[in-house]
């Protein structure tokens, strides 16, 4: 009996082993995959804080008095530059404001305007002033305020020789214009005798001296110099003396075109047969040509800017100007260029914190390189603030307009 039981147990064990051998292997429990480490998104850049406060630019020129027609042309072109900049979203969310300052063509008044603008911390740059004497009078004020100013018409050679860091201009210097005028008088007009009349301003005396120096270098020995005041209106006594000298050329590097027109009229009345040559102050179709009632026909004028009607890059600007303001001379486009350069510098001058300073604007004006605007050359400021590539142009009065005769580039 006991043997049978053990036999039965053995049989059960053998069956269990056989069954175990035939059963499918158990499926291994999968090892869980490690969860991927989440990738962190790059930190979102902190938005620049919104700029608080207005951004203003100044225009300084003569808006009243005998040269107001020229100054208002400059004012209007500056306003066009500001309006177009704002319309093109020059600085998103900010509309640049233009502050106007009338110098009245007077250094004392110009200084008051400059002091007022320098004291306004929301003004970040100036287009102007309009004349060499006013640029000279206001230089220290702008320098102390670190306020960049770009003149569209200050040509005095000494202005960029004083070491000022805030002074810039888009026009060439008198030490280019006066020699160019002298060379033209001798080589193109055959002058052997020249009568020079200045108006005692910084601009006028500088041009007269430079021209006289170059004329002597060219062998002209008969040179006479005389001065007038910007308040004079009758030149008959002076022109009687001029007639007695029988000069080949009467050179008038004066600032007021209305005075130039009156000189031309009285030369005609007195029978003075000399060629009349003027500097850029005479480049005014309304005052010098129309105001002379034909007496300036055939006169020559040297000018620091071209006729932008013939510059492709300027077409949209002059068409917009004429549609809004009408005809213009040569003083306006350099003012547009000065303001446009300033506005571009202001746009670049914002720092990482969305702030702007006059020092940053000054830095960006200095950094202007190869900027092709409406004057037909690429503006780059040298270390003195002069624009390399600027040139003088000599025009002749033909009918009711000026026709280009010659271009003289700066070296």
Coordinates of N, CA and C in Angstrom, one line a residue, residues 268-359:
X268 N 23.2 148.3 -64.5 CA 22.5 148.4 -65.8 C 22.2 149.9 -66.1
X269 N 21.7 150.6 -65.1 CA 21.3 152.0 -65.2 C 22.5 152.9 -65.5
X270 N 23.6 152.5 -64.8 CA 24.8 153.3 -64.9 C 25.7 152.9 -66.1
X271 N 25.4 151.8 -66.7 CA 26.2 151.4 -67.9 C 27.4 150.7 -67.5
X272 N 27.5 150.0 -66.4 CA 28.6 149.2 -66.0 C 28.5 147.9 -66.8
X273 N 29.6 147.6 -67.6 CA 29.5 146.5 -68.5 C 30.1 145.2 -68.0
X274 N 30.6 145.2 -66.8 CA 31.3 144.0 -66.3 C 30.4 142.8 -66.1
X275 N 31.0 141.6 -66.2 CA 30.2 140.4 -65.8 C 29.9 140.5 -64.3
X276 N 28.7 140.1 -63.9 CA 28.3 140.0 -62.5 C 28.4 138.6 -62.1
X277 N 29.2 138.3 -61.0 CA 29.4 137.0 -60.5 C 29.0 137.0 -59.0
X278 N 28.1 136.2 -58.6 CA 27.6 136.1 -57.2 C 27.9 134.8 -56.6
X279 N 27.8 134.7 -55.2 CA 28.0 133.5 -54.5 C 26.6 132.9 -54.2
X280 N 26.6 131.9 -53.3 CA 25.3 131.2 -53.1 C 24.2 132.0 -52.5
X281 N 24.5 133.1 -51.9 CA 23.5 134.0 -51.4 C 22.6 134.6 -52.4
X282 N 23.0 134.5 -53.7 CA 22.3 135.1 -54.8 C 21.4 134.0 -55.5
X283 N 21.5 132.8 -55.0 CA 20.8 131.7 -55.7 C 19.3 131.7 -55.2
X284 N 18.6 132.7 -55.7 CA 17.2 132.8 -55.4 C 16.4 133.2 -56.6
X285 N 15.6 132.4 -57.2 CA 14.9 132.7 -58.4 C 14.0 133.9 -58.2
X286 N 13.3 134.0 -57.0 CA 12.4 135.1 -56.8 C 13.1 136.4 -56.6
X287 N 14.1 136.4 -55.7 CA 14.8 137.7 -55.3 C 15.8 138.1 -56.3
X288 N 16.7 137.2 -56.8 CA 17.8 137.6 -57.7 C 17.4 137.7 -59.1
X289 N 16.5 136.8 -59.6 CA 16.1 136.9 -61.0 C 14.9 137.7 -61.2
X290 N 13.8 137.3 -60.6 CA 12.5 138.1 -60.8 C 12.6 139.5 -60.2
X291 N 13.3 139.6 -59.0 CA 13.5 140.9 -58.4 C 14.3 141.9 -59.2
X292 N 15.2 141.4 -60.0 CA 16.0 142.3 -60.8 C 15.3 142.7 -62.1
X293 N 14.2 142.1 -62.5 CA 13.4 142.5 -63.6 C 14.3 142.5 -64.9
X294 N 15.1 141.4 -65.1 CA 15.9 141.2 -66.3 C 17.3 141.7 -66.2
X295 N 17.6 142.5 -65.1 CA 19.0 143.0 -65.0 C 20.0 142.0 -64.7
X296 N 19.6 140.8 -64.2 CA 20.6 139.8 -63.9 C 20.8 138.8 -65.0
X297 N 20.1 139.0 -66.1 CA 20.3 138.1 -67.3 C 21.8 138.0 -67.6
X298 N 22.2 136.7 -67.7 CA 23.6 136.4 -68.0 C 24.6 136.5 -66.8
X299 N 24.1 136.8 -65.7 CA 24.9 136.8 -64.5 C 25.2 135.4 -64.1
X300 N 26.3 135.2 -63.3 CA 26.7 133.9 -62.8 C 26.6 133.8 -61.3
X301 N 26.3 132.6 -60.8 CA 26.1 132.4 -59.4 C 26.7 131.0 -59.0
X302 N 27.6 131.0 -58.0 CA 28.1 129.7 -57.6 C 27.2 129.3 -56.4
X303 N 26.9 128.0 -56.3 CA 26.0 127.5 -55.3 C 26.5 126.2 -54.8
X304 N 26.2 125.9 -53.5 CA 26.8 124.7 -52.8 C 25.9 123.5 -53.0
X305 N 24.9 123.6 -53.8 CA 24.0 122.4 -54.0 C 23.6 122.3 -55.5
X306 N 23.3 121.2 -56.0 CA 22.8 121.0 -57.4 C 21.4 121.3 -57.5
X307 N 20.9 121.4 -58.7 CA 19.5 121.4 -59.0 C 19.0 120.0 -58.9
X308 N 18.2 119.7 -57.9 CA 17.8 118.3 -57.6 C 16.8 117.8 -58.6
X309 N 16.2 118.7 -59.5 CA 15.3 118.2 -60.5 C 16.0 117.2 -61.4
X310 N 17.3 117.2 -61.5 CA 18.0 116.3 -62.4 C 18.7 115.1 -61.7
X311 N 18.4 114.9 -60.4 CA 18.9 113.8 -59.6 C 17.9 112.8 -59.4
X312 N 18.0 111.6 -59.9 CA 17.0 110.5 -59.8 C 16.5 110.3 -58.4
X313 N 17.5 110.2 -57.4 CA 17.1 109.9 -56.0 C 16.3 111.0 -55.4
X314 N 16.2 112.1 -56.0 CA 15.5 113.3 -55.4 C 14.1 113.4 -56.0
X315 N 13.7 112.7 -57.0 CA 12.5 112.9 -57.7 C 11.3 112.9 -56.8
X316 N 11.1 111.9 -56.0 CA 9.9 111.8 -55.2 C 9.9 113.0 -54.2
X317 N 11.0 113.4 -53.7 CA 11.1 114.5 -52.7 C 10.7 115.8 -53.3
X318 N 11.3 116.2 -54.5 CA 10.9 117.5 -55.0 C 9.5 117.5 -55.6
X319 N 9.0 116.4 -56.1 CA 7.6 116.4 -56.5 C 6.7 116.6 -55.3
X320 N 7.0 116.0 -54.2 CA 6.2 116.1 -53.0 C 6.2 117.6 -52.5
X321 N 7.4 118.1 -52.6 CA 7.6 119.5 -52.1 C 6.8 120.5 -53.0
X322 N 6.9 120.3 -54.3 CA 6.2 121.3 -55.2 C 4.7 121.1 -55.1
X323 N 4.2 119.9 -54.9 CA 2.8 119.7 -54.7 C 2.3 120.4 -53.5
X324 N 3.1 120.5 -52.4 CA 2.7 121.1 -51.2 C 3.0 122.6 -51.1
X325 N 4.2 122.9 -51.5 CA 4.7 124.3 -51.3 C 5.0 125.1 -52.5
X326 N 5.1 124.5 -53.7 CA 5.4 125.2 -54.9 C 6.9 125.2 -55.3
X327 N 7.3 126.2 -56.1 CA 8.7 126.2 -56.6 C 9.7 126.5 -55.5
X328 N 10.9 126.1 -55.8 CA 12.0 126.3 -54.8 C 13.3 126.6 -55.5
X329 N 14.3 127.0 -54.7 CA 15.6 127.3 -55.1 C 16.6 126.2 -54.7
X330 N 17.8 126.5 -54.4 CA 18.8 125.5 -54.0 C 19.0 125.4 -52.5
X331 N 18.4 126.2 -51.7 CA 18.7 126.1 -50.3 C 17.9 125.1 -49.6
X332 N 16.7 124.7 -50.1 CA 15.9 123.7 -49.5 C 16.4 122.3 -49.4
X333 N 16.8 121.7 -50.6 CA 17.2 120.3 -50.6 C 18.3 120.0 -49.6
X334 N 19.4 120.8 -49.4 CA 20.3 120.5 -48.4 C 19.7 120.5 -47.0
X335 N 18.7 121.3 -46.8 CA 18.0 121.3 -45.5 C 17.2 119.9 -45.3
X336 N 16.6 119.5 -46.3 CA 16.0 118.2 -46.3 C 17.0 117.1 -45.9
X337 N 18.1 117.2 -46.6 CA 19.2 116.2 -46.4 C 19.7 116.2 -44.9
X338 N 19.9 117.4 -44.4 CA 20.4 117.6 -43.0 C 19.4 117.0 -42.1
X339 N 18.1 117.3 -42.3 CA 17.1 116.8 -41.3 C 17.0 115.3 -41.5
X340 N 17.0 114.7 -42.7 CA 16.9 113.3 -42.9 C 18.0 112.5 -42.2
X341 N 19.2 113.1 -42.3 CA 20.4 112.4 -41.7 C 20.2 112.4 -40.2
X342 N 19.7 113.5 -39.7 CA 19.5 113.6 -38.2 C 18.4 112.6 -37.7
X343 N 17.4 112.5 -38.5 CA 16.3 111.6 -38.1 C 16.7 110.2 -38.1
X344 N 17.5 109.8 -39.1 CA 18.0 108.5 -39.2 C 18.9 108.2 -38.0
X345 N 19.7 109.2 -37.6 CA 20.6 109.0 -36.5 C 19.8 108.8 -35.2
X346 N 18.8 109.6 -35.0 CA 17.9 109.4 -33.9 C 17.3 108.0 -33.8
X347 N 16.9 107.6 -34.9 CA 16.3 106.2 -35.0 C 17.3 105.1 -34.5
X348 N 18.5 105.3 -34.9 CA 19.5 104.3 -34.6 C 20.0 104.5 -33.1
X349 N 19.7 105.6 -32.5 CA 20.4 106.0 -31.2 C 19.7 105.3 -30.0
X350 N 18.5 104.7 -30.2 CA 17.9 104.1 -29.0 C 18.8 102.9 -28.5
X351 N 19.0 102.9 -27.2 CA 19.8 101.8 -26.6 C 18.9 100.6 -26.3
X352 N 19.5 99.6 -25.7 CA 18.8 98.3 -25.4 C 17.7 98.5 -24.4
X353 N 17.8 99.6 -23.6 CA 16.7 99.8 -22.6 C 15.6 100.7 -23.2
X354 N 15.7 101.0 -24.5 CA 14.6 101.8 -25.1 C 14.8 103.3 -24.7
X355 N 16.0 103.7 -24.4 CA 16.2 105.1 -24.0 C 17.1 105.8 -25.1
X356 N 17.0 107.1 -25.1 CA 17.8 107.8 -26.1 C 18.4 109.0 -25.4
X357 N 19.6 109.4 -25.8 CA 20.3 110.5 -25.2 C 20.9 111.3 -26.4
X358 N 21.2 112.6 -26.1 CA 21.9 113.4 -27.1 C 23.2 112.9 -27.4
X359 N 23.9 112.3 -26.5 CA 25.2 111.7 -26.8 C 25.1 110.6 -27.7

